[in-house]
Amino acid sequence: MSDSFTLETSGSKGHLDITERVRAEVRRSGAKSGLCLVMVLHSTAAIVINEHDDPNIGTDIIKALDRAVPDHAGWLHDRIDDNAHAHIKAAILGPSELLPIRDGDLVLGSWQRILLLEFDGPRKRQVHVEILPGQRGR
Ligand code: ZN
């Protein structure tokens, strides 16, 4: 089964913990085991798995990418819509993560959360969740 949800980001760059939204989709699916694909359907945002107990980690990830990929540094795509840095950062991190499902819930380490990183906000962002159920009885 698959479904998607929409959320609104605030600020030009930022990070949101979407773990509980994804977890709700897994529970609604009824899948006891399998895989869960989480994919943001945009090319200037990314999905990562990392800690969010200290939200500064999300901010640090964005700062590190800003150092590596400065805004408006002569990127060719800036001639079109001035957001090349956002496309490059999203490409480095990637649009999706694949998580195991066990006992009807996501398998995550105690400090791991599913984060959406925004590089060209504020915008409405659509997140697709695809549940691939495992074999029966496992
Ligand atoms: Zn663009």
Short mmCIF file of N, CA, C and O and ligand atoms in Angstrom, two decimals:
data_model
loop_
_atom_site.label_atom_id
_atom_site.label_comp_id
_atom_site.label_asym_id
_atom_site.label_seq_id
_atom_site.Cartn_x
_atom_site.Cartn_y
_atom_site.Cartn_z
N MET A 1 0.84 -1.19 0.00
CA MET A 1 0.00 0.00 0.00
C MET A 1 0.88 1.24 0.00
O MET A 1 2.04 1.20 0.38
N SER A 2 0.29 2.31 -0.45
CA SER A 2 1.05 3.56 -0.45
C SER A 2 0.12 4.71 -0.11
O SER A 2 -1.09 4.63 -0.30
N ASP A 3 0.71 5.75 0.40
CA ASP A 3 -0.05 6.95 0.72
C ASP A 3 0.92 8.11 0.78
O ASP A 3 2.14 7.90 0.75
N SER A 4 0.40 9.29 0.85
CA SER A 4 1.30 10.43 0.98
C SER A 4 0.66 11.45 1.91
O SER A 4 -0.55 11.43 2.15
N PHE A 5 1.51 12.29 2.47
CA PHE A 5 1.01 13.39 3.29
C PHE A 5 1.74 14.65 2.90
O PHE A 5 2.82 14.60 2.31
N THR A 6 1.10 15.76 3.22
CA THR A 6 1.67 17.06 2.86
C THR A 6 1.98 17.82 4.13
O THR A 6 1.25 17.70 5.12
N LEU A 7 3.09 18.53 4.12
CA LEU A 7 3.40 19.39 5.26
C LEU A 7 3.95 20.70 4.73
O LEU A 7 4.35 20.80 3.57
N GLU A 8 3.92 21.71 5.60
CA GLU A 8 4.43 23.01 5.21
C GLU A 8 5.70 23.30 5.99
O GLU A 8 5.73 23.16 7.21
N THR A 9 6.73 23.70 5.28
CA THR A 9 7.97 24.06 5.95
C THR A 9 7.96 25.57 6.21
O THR A 9 7.21 26.31 5.57
N SER A 10 8.77 25.98 7.17
CA SER A 10 8.87 27.41 7.46
C SER A 10 10.33 27.81 7.32
O SER A 10 11.22 27.06 7.70
N GLY A 11 10.58 28.96 6.76
CA GLY A 11 11.95 29.42 6.58
C GLY A 11 12.54 28.86 5.29
O GLY A 11 12.05 27.87 4.74
N SER A 12 13.61 29.47 4.83
CA SER A 12 14.22 29.05 3.57
C SER A 12 14.91 27.70 3.71
O SER A 12 14.96 26.91 2.78
N LYS A 13 15.46 27.44 4.91
CA LYS A 13 16.10 26.15 5.19
C LYS A 13 15.63 25.67 6.55
O LYS A 13 15.39 26.49 7.44
N GLY A 14 15.54 24.36 6.70
CA GLY A 14 15.11 23.85 7.99
C GLY A 14 15.01 22.35 7.99
O GLY A 14 15.29 21.69 6.99
N HIS A 15 14.62 21.82 9.16
CA HIS A 15 14.52 20.38 9.32
C HIS A 15 13.31 20.06 10.17
O HIS A 15 13.00 20.76 11.13
N LEU A 16 12.59 19.01 9.75
CA LEU A 16 11.37 18.60 10.43
C LEU A 16 11.45 17.12 10.74
O LEU A 16 11.85 16.33 9.88
N ASP A 17 11.03 16.73 11.92
CA ASP A 17 10.95 15.33 12.31
C ASP A 17 9.61 14.79 11.83
O ASP A 17 8.56 15.21 12.32
N ILE A 18 9.63 13.87 10.87
CA ILE A 18 8.39 13.33 10.31
C ILE A 18 8.18 11.87 10.74
O ILE A 18 7.33 11.18 10.19
N THR A 19 8.93 11.42 11.74
CA THR A 19 8.87 10.02 12.16
C THR A 19 7.44 9.57 12.52
O THR A 19 7.00 8.51 12.07
N GLU A 20 6.74 10.38 13.30
CA GLU A 20 5.41 9.94 13.78
C GLU A 20 4.40 9.90 12.64
O GLU A 20 3.50 9.05 12.64
N ARG A 21 4.55 10.81 11.65
CA ARG A 21 3.65 10.77 10.47
C ARG A 21 3.87 9.47 9.71
O ARG A 21 2.92 8.83 9.26
N VAL A 22 5.14 9.07 9.55
CA VAL A 22 5.45 7.84 8.80
C VAL A 22 5.00 6.63 9.61
O VAL A 22 4.41 5.69 9.08
N ARG A 23 5.26 6.65 10.91
CA ARG A 23 4.87 5.55 11.80
C ARG A 23 3.36 5.32 11.73
O ARG A 23 2.88 4.18 11.70
N ALA A 24 2.58 6.39 11.66
CA ALA A 24 1.12 6.28 11.57
C ALA A 24 0.73 5.57 10.27
O ALA A 24 -0.22 4.77 10.26
N GLU A 25 1.44 5.84 9.19
CA GLU A 25 1.14 5.17 7.91
C GLU A 25 1.44 3.67 8.01
O GLU A 25 0.71 2.84 7.48
N VAL A 26 2.53 3.34 8.69
CA VAL A 26 2.89 1.92 8.86
C VAL A 26 1.81 1.21 9.66
O VAL A 26 1.35 0.13 9.28
N ARG A 27 1.37 1.82 10.74
CA ARG A 27 0.34 1.19 11.59
C ARG A 27 -0.97 1.05 10.82
O ARG A 27 -1.65 0.03 10.92
N ARG A 28 -1.32 2.08 10.04
CA ARG A 28 -2.57 2.06 9.27
C ARG A 28 -2.54 0.95 8.22
O ARG A 28 -3.56 0.38 7.87
N SER A 29 -1.35 0.65 7.72
CA SER A 29 -1.21 -0.37 6.67
C SER A 29 -1.47 -1.78 7.21
O SER A 29 -1.84 -2.68 6.46
N GLY A 30 -1.27 -1.97 8.51
CA GLY A 30 -1.44 -3.29 9.11
C GLY A 30 -0.27 -4.23 8.85
O GLY A 30 -0.31 -5.38 9.28
N ALA A 31 0.75 -3.77 8.15
CA ALA A 31 1.91 -4.63 7.86
C ALA A 31 2.65 -4.93 9.16
O ALA A 31 2.96 -4.03 9.94
N LYS A 32 2.93 -6.22 9.40
CA LYS A 32 3.66 -6.60 10.61
C LYS A 32 5.16 -6.64 10.35
O LYS A 32 5.98 -6.49 11.27
N SER A 33 5.53 -6.91 9.09
CA SER A 33 6.94 -6.91 8.71
C SER A 33 7.03 -6.40 7.28
O SER A 33 6.02 -6.26 6.60
N GLY A 34 8.25 -6.13 6.84
CA GLY A 34 8.44 -5.66 5.47
C GLY A 34 9.36 -4.46 5.43
O GLY A 34 10.26 -4.32 6.27
N LEU A 35 9.10 -3.61 4.44
CA LEU A 35 9.93 -2.43 4.25
C LEU A 35 9.06 -1.20 4.06
O LEU A 35 7.94 -1.30 3.55
N CYS A 36 9.58 -0.08 4.46
CA CYS A 36 8.86 1.19 4.33
C CYS A 36 9.77 2.18 3.61
O CYS A 36 10.83 2.54 4.11
N LEU A 37 9.33 2.59 2.43
CA LEU A 37 10.06 3.60 1.67
C LEU A 37 9.44 4.96 1.95
O LEU A 37 8.22 5.12 1.84
N VAL A 38 10.28 5.92 2.32
CA VAL A 38 9.83 7.29 2.56
C VAL A 38 10.53 8.17 1.54
O VAL A 38 11.77 8.19 1.48
N MET A 39 9.74 8.89 0.74
CA MET A 39 10.34 9.68 -0.34
C MET A 39 9.68 11.05 -0.44
O MET A 39 8.45 11.14 -0.51
N VAL A 40 10.48 12.10 -0.43
CA VAL A 40 9.95 13.45 -0.63
C VAL A 40 9.89 13.68 -2.14
O VAL A 40 10.83 13.37 -2.86
N LEU A 41 8.72 14.19 -2.60
CA LEU A 41 8.48 14.28 -4.05
C LEU A 41 8.87 15.65 -4.59
O LEU A 41 8.10 16.30 -5.29
N HIS A 42 10.08 16.07 -4.24
CA HIS A 42 10.57 17.39 -4.68
C HIS A 42 12.08 17.31 -4.84
O HIS A 42 12.72 16.46 -4.23
N SER A 43 12.63 18.21 -5.63
CA SER A 43 14.07 18.14 -5.91
C SER A 43 14.90 19.16 -5.16
O SER A 43 16.10 19.31 -5.41
N THR A 44 14.28 19.87 -4.19
CA THR A 44 15.06 20.80 -3.37
C THR A 44 14.84 20.53 -1.87
O THR A 44 15.00 21.41 -1.04
N ALA A 45 14.46 19.29 -1.55
CA ALA A 45 14.33 18.84 -0.16
C ALA A 45 14.87 17.41 -0.11
O ALA A 45 15.04 16.77 -1.15
N ALA A 46 15.16 16.92 1.09
CA ALA A 46 15.76 15.60 1.23
C ALA A 46 15.20 14.88 2.46
O ALA A 46 14.63 15.52 3.36
N ILE A 47 15.36 13.56 2.46
CA ILE A 47 15.00 12.75 3.63
C ILE A 47 16.28 12.11 4.16
O ILE A 47 17.05 11.52 3.39
N VAL A 48 16.50 12.24 5.46
CA VAL A 48 17.64 11.57 6.09
C VAL A 48 17.17 10.92 7.40
O VAL A 48 16.13 11.29 7.95
N ILE A 49 17.94 9.95 7.85
CA ILE A 49 17.71 9.37 9.17
C ILE A 49 18.86 9.82 10.06
O ILE A 49 20.03 9.59 9.73
N ASN A 50 18.49 10.50 11.14
CA ASN A 50 19.53 10.96 12.06
C ASN A 50 18.88 11.35 13.38
O ASN A 50 17.68 11.19 13.56
N GLU A 51 19.68 11.83 14.30
CA GLU A 51 19.16 12.23 15.60
C GLU A 51 18.42 13.56 15.50
O GLU A 51 18.81 14.44 14.73
N HIS A 52 17.33 13.68 16.28
CA HIS A 52 16.64 14.96 16.36
C HIS A 52 16.31 15.32 17.81
O HIS A 52 15.63 16.29 18.08
N ASP A 53 16.81 14.49 18.74
CA ASP A 53 16.64 14.81 20.15
C ASP A 53 17.30 16.16 20.44
O ASP A 53 16.77 16.98 21.16
N ASP A 54 18.47 16.34 19.85
CA ASP A 54 19.10 17.67 19.82
C ASP A 54 18.88 18.23 18.41
O ASP A 54 19.57 17.83 17.48
N PRO A 55 17.93 19.15 18.24
CA PRO A 55 17.62 19.68 16.91
C PRO A 55 18.79 20.43 16.28
O PRO A 55 18.79 20.69 15.08
N ASN A 56 19.81 20.78 17.09
CA ASN A 56 20.99 21.44 16.53
C ASN A 56 21.69 20.57 15.50
O ASN A 56 22.41 21.09 14.64
N ILE A 57 21.48 19.25 15.58
CA ILE A 57 22.12 18.37 14.59
C ILE A 57 21.58 18.69 13.20
O ILE A 57 22.34 18.78 12.24
N GLY A 58 20.27 18.87 13.10
CA GLY A 58 19.69 19.25 11.81
C GLY A 58 20.26 20.56 11.32
O GLY A 58 20.60 20.71 10.13
N THR A 59 20.39 21.52 12.22
CA THR A 59 20.95 22.82 11.86
C THR A 59 22.41 22.68 11.44
O THR A 59 22.86 23.30 10.47
N ASP A 60 23.16 21.83 12.15
CA ASP A 60 24.58 21.60 11.80
C ASP A 60 24.72 20.94 10.43
O ASP A 60 25.65 21.27 9.68
N ILE A 61 23.82 19.99 10.12
CA ILE A 61 23.87 19.35 8.80
C ILE A 61 23.68 20.42 7.71
O ILE A 61 24.41 20.46 6.71
N ILE A 62 22.71 21.30 7.93
CA ILE A 62 22.45 22.37 6.96
C ILE A 62 23.66 23.31 6.86
O ILE A 62 24.09 23.68 5.77
N LYS A 63 24.26 23.66 8.00
CA LYS A 63 25.44 24.55 7.99
C LYS A 63 26.62 23.91 7.26
O LYS A 63 27.35 24.57 6.52
N ALA A 64 26.82 22.61 7.50
CA ALA A 64 27.93 21.91 6.84
C ALA A 64 27.72 21.91 5.33
O ALA A 64 28.66 22.13 4.55
N LEU A 65 26.46 21.67 4.90
CA LEU A 65 26.18 21.69 3.46
C LEU A 65 26.31 23.10 2.90
O LEU A 65 26.75 23.28 1.75
N ASP A 66 25.97 24.12 3.69
CA ASP A 66 26.14 25.51 3.24
C ASP A 66 27.62 25.83 2.99
O ASP A 66 27.95 26.55 2.05
N ARG A 67 28.49 25.26 3.84
CA ARG A 67 29.93 25.50 3.64
C ARG A 67 30.42 24.82 2.38
O ARG A 67 31.26 25.36 1.65
N ALA A 68 29.92 23.60 2.15
CA ALA A 68 30.36 22.83 0.98
C ALA A 68 29.75 23.36 -0.31
O ALA A 68 30.40 23.34 -1.36
N VAL A 69 28.50 23.84 -0.21
CA VAL A 69 27.75 24.28 -1.40
C VAL A 69 27.15 25.65 -1.10
O VAL A 69 25.97 25.76 -0.76
N PRO A 70 27.94 26.71 -1.22
CA PRO A 70 27.42 28.04 -0.89
C PRO A 70 26.29 28.46 -1.85
O PRO A 70 26.29 28.08 -3.02
N ASP A 71 25.35 29.24 -1.32
CA ASP A 71 24.26 29.78 -2.13
C ASP A 71 24.84 30.76 -3.17
O ASP A 71 25.78 31.50 -2.87
N HIS A 72 24.28 30.77 -4.33
CA HIS A 72 24.58 31.77 -5.37
C HIS A 72 26.07 31.90 -5.64
O HIS A 72 26.61 33.00 -5.66
N ALA A 73 26.74 30.77 -5.81
CA ALA A 73 28.20 30.77 -6.03
C ALA A 73 28.52 30.55 -7.51
O ALA A 73 29.49 29.87 -7.84
N GLY A 74 27.70 31.10 -8.35
CA GLY A 74 27.97 30.98 -9.78
C GLY A 74 27.43 29.70 -10.40
O GLY A 74 27.83 29.34 -11.52
N TRP A 75 26.50 29.04 -9.73
CA TRP A 75 25.91 27.81 -10.27
C TRP A 75 25.09 28.13 -11.51
O TRP A 75 24.39 29.14 -11.55
N LEU A 76 25.18 27.27 -12.51
CA LEU A 76 24.50 27.52 -13.78
C LEU A 76 22.98 27.62 -13.62
O LEU A 76 22.33 28.45 -14.26
N HIS A 77 22.41 26.75 -12.77
CA HIS A 77 20.95 26.73 -12.63
C HIS A 77 20.41 28.02 -12.00
O HIS A 77 19.22 28.33 -12.15
N ASP A 78 21.26 28.79 -11.34
CA ASP A 78 20.80 30.06 -10.75
C ASP A 78 20.27 31.02 -11.82
O ASP A 78 19.48 31.91 -11.52
N ARG A 79 20.70 30.82 -13.07
CA ARG A 79 20.19 31.66 -14.16
C ARG A 79 18.71 31.38 -14.43
O ARG A 79 18.02 32.21 -15.00
N ILE A 80 18.26 30.18 -14.03
CA ILE A 80 16.87 29.79 -14.30
C ILE A 80 15.96 30.20 -13.15
O ILE A 80 15.00 30.93 -13.33
N ASP A 81 16.25 29.69 -11.93
CA ASP A 81 15.38 30.08 -10.82
C ASP A 81 16.12 30.28 -9.49
O ASP A 81 15.48 30.25 -8.43
N ASP A 82 17.42 30.49 -9.56
CA ASP A 82 18.17 30.99 -8.40
C ASP A 82 18.19 30.04 -7.20
O ASP A 82 18.37 30.50 -6.07
N ASN A 83 18.01 28.75 -7.42
CA ASN A 83 18.04 27.83 -6.27
C ASN A 83 18.94 26.61 -6.52
O ASN A 83 18.66 25.53 -5.98
N ALA A 84 20.00 26.80 -7.29
CA ALA A 84 20.89 25.68 -7.60
C ALA A 84 21.45 25.03 -6.33
O ALA A 84 21.53 23.80 -6.25
N HIS A 85 21.82 25.84 -5.34
CA HIS A 85 22.38 25.28 -4.10
C HIS A 85 21.41 24.28 -3.47
O HIS A 85 21.84 23.25 -2.94
N ALA A 86 20.11 24.56 -3.54
CA ALA A 86 19.10 23.68 -2.95
C ALA A 86 19.04 22.35 -3.70
O ALA A 86 18.93 21.28 -3.09
N HIS A 87 19.11 22.41 -5.03
CA HIS A 87 19.11 21.17 -5.82
C HIS A 87 20.35 20.33 -5.50
O HIS A 87 20.25 19.10 -5.37
N ILE A 88 21.50 20.97 -5.39
CA ILE A 88 22.75 20.23 -5.15
C ILE A 88 22.73 19.56 -3.78
O ILE A 88 23.07 18.38 -3.63
N LYS A 89 22.29 20.30 -2.75
CA LYS A 89 22.22 19.73 -1.40
C LYS A 89 21.24 18.56 -1.35
O LYS A 89 21.51 17.53 -0.72
N ALA A 90 20.09 18.73 -2.00
CA ALA A 90 19.09 17.65 -2.03
C ALA A 90 19.66 16.43 -2.74
O ALA A 90 19.41 15.28 -2.33
N ALA A 91 20.44 16.66 -3.81
CA ALA A 91 21.02 15.53 -4.55
C ALA A 91 22.07 14.80 -3.71
O ALA A 91 22.18 13.57 -3.77
N ILE A 92 22.84 15.54 -2.92
CA ILE A 92 23.86 14.92 -2.07
C ILE A 92 23.20 14.00 -1.02
O ILE A 92 23.64 12.88 -0.80
N LEU A 93 22.14 14.48 -0.40
CA LEU A 93 21.49 13.69 0.67
C LEU A 93 20.54 12.64 0.11
O LEU A 93 20.37 11.59 0.71
N GLY A 94 19.89 12.95 -0.99
CA GLY A 94 18.94 12.02 -1.61
C GLY A 94 17.52 12.23 -1.13
O GLY A 94 17.29 12.74 -0.03
N PRO A 95 16.54 11.80 -1.93
CA PRO A 95 15.13 12.07 -1.64
C PRO A 95 14.45 11.02 -0.77
O PRO A 95 13.29 11.21 -0.39
N SER A 96 15.13 9.92 -0.44
CA SER A 96 14.39 8.83 0.21
C SER A 96 15.25 8.04 1.18
O SER A 96 16.48 8.10 1.15
N GLU A 97 14.54 7.30 2.03
CA GLU A 97 15.17 6.33 2.93
C GLU A 97 14.28 5.09 2.95
O GLU A 97 13.06 5.19 2.80
N LEU A 98 14.90 3.94 3.15
CA LEU A 98 14.18 2.67 3.23
C LEU A 98 14.40 2.11 4.63
O LEU A 98 15.54 1.94 5.07
N LEU A 99 13.29 1.82 5.33
CA LEU A 99 13.38 1.35 6.72
C LEU A 99 12.72 -0.02 6.86
O LEU A 99 11.69 -0.27 6.24
N PRO A 100 13.27 -0.88 7.69
CA PRO A 100 12.61 -2.15 7.98
C PRO A 100 11.38 -1.95 8.87
O PRO A 100 11.32 -1.00 9.65
N ILE A 101 10.42 -2.86 8.71
CA ILE A 101 9.25 -2.93 9.60
C ILE A 101 9.31 -4.25 10.34
O ILE A 101 9.49 -5.31 9.72
N ARG A 102 9.19 -4.19 11.67
CA ARG A 102 9.13 -5.41 12.49
C ARG A 102 8.08 -5.19 13.57
O ARG A 102 8.00 -4.10 14.14
N ASP A 103 7.28 -6.24 13.82
CA ASP A 103 6.22 -6.15 14.84
C ASP A 103 5.30 -4.95 14.59
O ASP A 103 4.87 -4.28 15.54
N GLY A 104 5.04 -4.65 13.33
CA GLY A 104 4.09 -3.60 12.99
C GLY A 104 4.60 -2.19 13.20
O GLY A 104 3.80 -1.24 13.17
N ASP A 105 5.91 -2.05 13.39
CA ASP A 105 6.45 -0.71 13.65
C ASP A 105 7.77 -0.55 12.90
O ASP A 105 8.41 -1.52 12.50
N LEU A 106 8.18 0.70 12.75
CA LEU A 106 9.47 0.99 12.11
C LEU A 106 10.62 0.49 12.98
O LEU A 106 10.55 0.58 14.21
N VAL A 107 11.66 -0.02 12.35
CA VAL A 107 12.88 -0.37 13.07
C VAL A 107 13.82 0.83 12.99
O VAL A 107 14.28 1.22 11.92
N LEU A 108 14.04 1.44 14.15
CA LEU A 108 14.94 2.60 14.24
C LEU A 108 15.78 2.45 15.49
O LEU A 108 15.30 1.93 16.51
N GLY A 109 17.02 2.91 15.45
CA GLY A 109 17.83 2.96 16.65
C GLY A 109 17.25 3.97 17.63
O GLY A 109 16.45 4.82 17.26
N SER A 110 17.65 3.86 18.90
CA SER A 110 17.00 4.69 19.91
C SER A 110 17.17 6.19 19.66
O SER A 110 16.34 6.98 20.10
N TRP A 111 18.19 6.60 18.91
CA TRP A 111 18.39 8.02 18.65
C TRP A 111 18.03 8.40 17.21
O TRP A 111 18.23 9.55 16.82
N GLN A 112 17.55 7.44 16.45
CA GLN A 112 17.28 7.73 15.04
C GLN A 112 15.86 8.21 14.82
O GLN A 112 14.91 7.64 15.37
N ARG A 113 15.73 9.22 13.98
CA ARG A 113 14.44 9.77 13.56
C ARG A 113 14.49 9.99 12.05
O ARG A 113 15.58 10.08 11.47
N ILE A 114 13.31 10.09 11.45
CA ILE A 114 13.23 10.40 10.02
C ILE A 114 13.06 11.91 9.88
O ILE A 114 12.09 12.47 10.41
N LEU A 115 14.00 12.54 9.20
CA LEU A 115 13.98 13.99 9.08
C LEU A 115 13.78 14.42 7.64
O LEU A 115 14.36 13.83 6.72
N LEU A 116 12.96 15.45 7.45
CA LEU A 116 12.87 16.11 6.16
C LEU A 116 13.72 17.37 6.24
O LEU A 116 13.55 18.17 7.17
N LEU A 117 14.64 17.51 5.30
CA LEU A 117 15.46 18.72 5.25
C LEU A 117 14.99 19.59 4.10
O LEU A 117 14.86 19.13 2.96
N GLU A 118 14.70 20.82 4.44
CA GLU A 118 14.23 21.83 3.47
C GLU A 118 15.40 22.72 3.06
O GLU A 118 16.13 23.21 3.92
N PHE A 119 15.57 22.89 1.74
CA PHE A 119 16.65 23.77 1.27
C PHE A 119 16.14 24.94 0.46
O PHE A 119 16.94 25.79 0.05
N ASP A 120 14.83 25.00 0.19
CA ASP A 120 14.31 26.09 -0.64
C ASP A 120 12.88 26.42 -0.22
O ASP A 120 11.97 26.46 -1.02
N GLY A 121 12.71 26.66 1.07
CA GLY A 121 11.37 26.94 1.58
C GLY A 121 11.13 28.43 1.71
O GLY A 121 11.95 29.23 1.27
N PRO A 122 10.03 28.78 2.36
CA PRO A 122 9.00 27.85 2.84
C PRO A 122 8.12 27.35 1.69
O PRO A 122 7.82 28.11 0.79
N ARG A 123 7.76 26.07 1.78
CA ARG A 123 6.94 25.45 0.74
C ARG A 123 6.07 24.36 1.32
O ARG A 123 6.35 23.85 2.40
N LYS A 124 5.06 23.97 0.54
CA LYS A 124 4.32 22.75 0.82
C LYS A 124 5.13 21.60 0.26
O LYS A 124 5.58 21.66 -0.88
N ARG A 125 5.32 20.57 1.06
CA ARG A 125 6.10 19.41 0.61
C ARG A 125 5.26 18.15 0.73
O ARG A 125 4.63 17.92 1.77
N GLN A 126 5.30 17.34 -0.31
CA GLN A 126 4.57 16.08 -0.31
C GLN A 126 5.55 14.94 -0.03
O GLN A 126 6.62 14.86 -0.66
N VAL A 127 5.19 14.10 0.92
CA VAL A 127 6.03 12.94 1.28
C VAL A 127 5.24 11.67 0.94
O VAL A 127 4.10 11.49 1.39
N HIS A 128 5.85 10.81 0.14
CA HIS A 128 5.23 9.55 -0.26
C HIS A 128 5.75 8.44 0.65
O HIS A 128 6.95 8.36 0.92
N VAL A 129 4.82 7.60 1.12
CA VAL A 129 5.19 6.45 1.97
C VAL A 129 4.70 5.20 1.27
O VAL A 129 3.51 5.05 1.02
N GLU A 130 5.62 4.32 0.94
CA GLU A 130 5.28 3.05 0.26
C GLU A 130 5.61 1.90 1.21
O GLU A 130 6.75 1.76 1.66
N ILE A 131 4.59 1.11 1.54
CA ILE A 131 4.77 -0.02 2.45
C ILE A 131 4.87 -1.29 1.61
O ILE A 131 3.96 -1.58 0.82
N LEU A 132 5.93 -2.03 1.78
CA LEU A 132 6.14 -3.29 1.07
C LEU A 132 6.04 -4.40 2.12
O LEU A 132 7.03 -4.68 2.81
N PRO A 133 4.85 -5.01 2.28
CA PRO A 133 4.68 -6.01 3.35
C PRO A 133 5.58 -7.21 3.15
O PRO A 133 5.84 -7.63 2.03
N GLY A 134 6.03 -7.79 4.29
CA GLY A 134 6.83 -9.00 4.23
C GLY A 134 5.94 -10.22 4.07
O GLY A 134 4.72 -10.09 3.92
N GLN A 135 6.56 -11.39 4.13
CA GLN A 135 5.77 -12.61 3.99
C GLN A 135 4.89 -12.82 5.21
O GLN A 135 5.24 -12.43 6.31
N ARG A 136 3.75 -13.46 5.01
CA ARG A 136 2.81 -13.71 6.11
C ARG A 136 3.47 -14.50 7.23
O ARG A 136 4.25 -15.40 6.99
N GLY A 137 3.13 -14.12 8.42
CA GLY A 137 3.57 -14.89 9.58
C GLY A 137 5.01 -14.63 9.99
O GLY A 137 5.51 -15.29 10.87
N ARG A 138 5.65 -13.66 9.33
CA ARG A 138 7.03 -13.36 9.72
C ARG A 138 7.13 -11.99 10.33
O ARG A 138 6.35 -11.13 10.06
ZN ZN B 1 15.44 25.07 -9.53
#
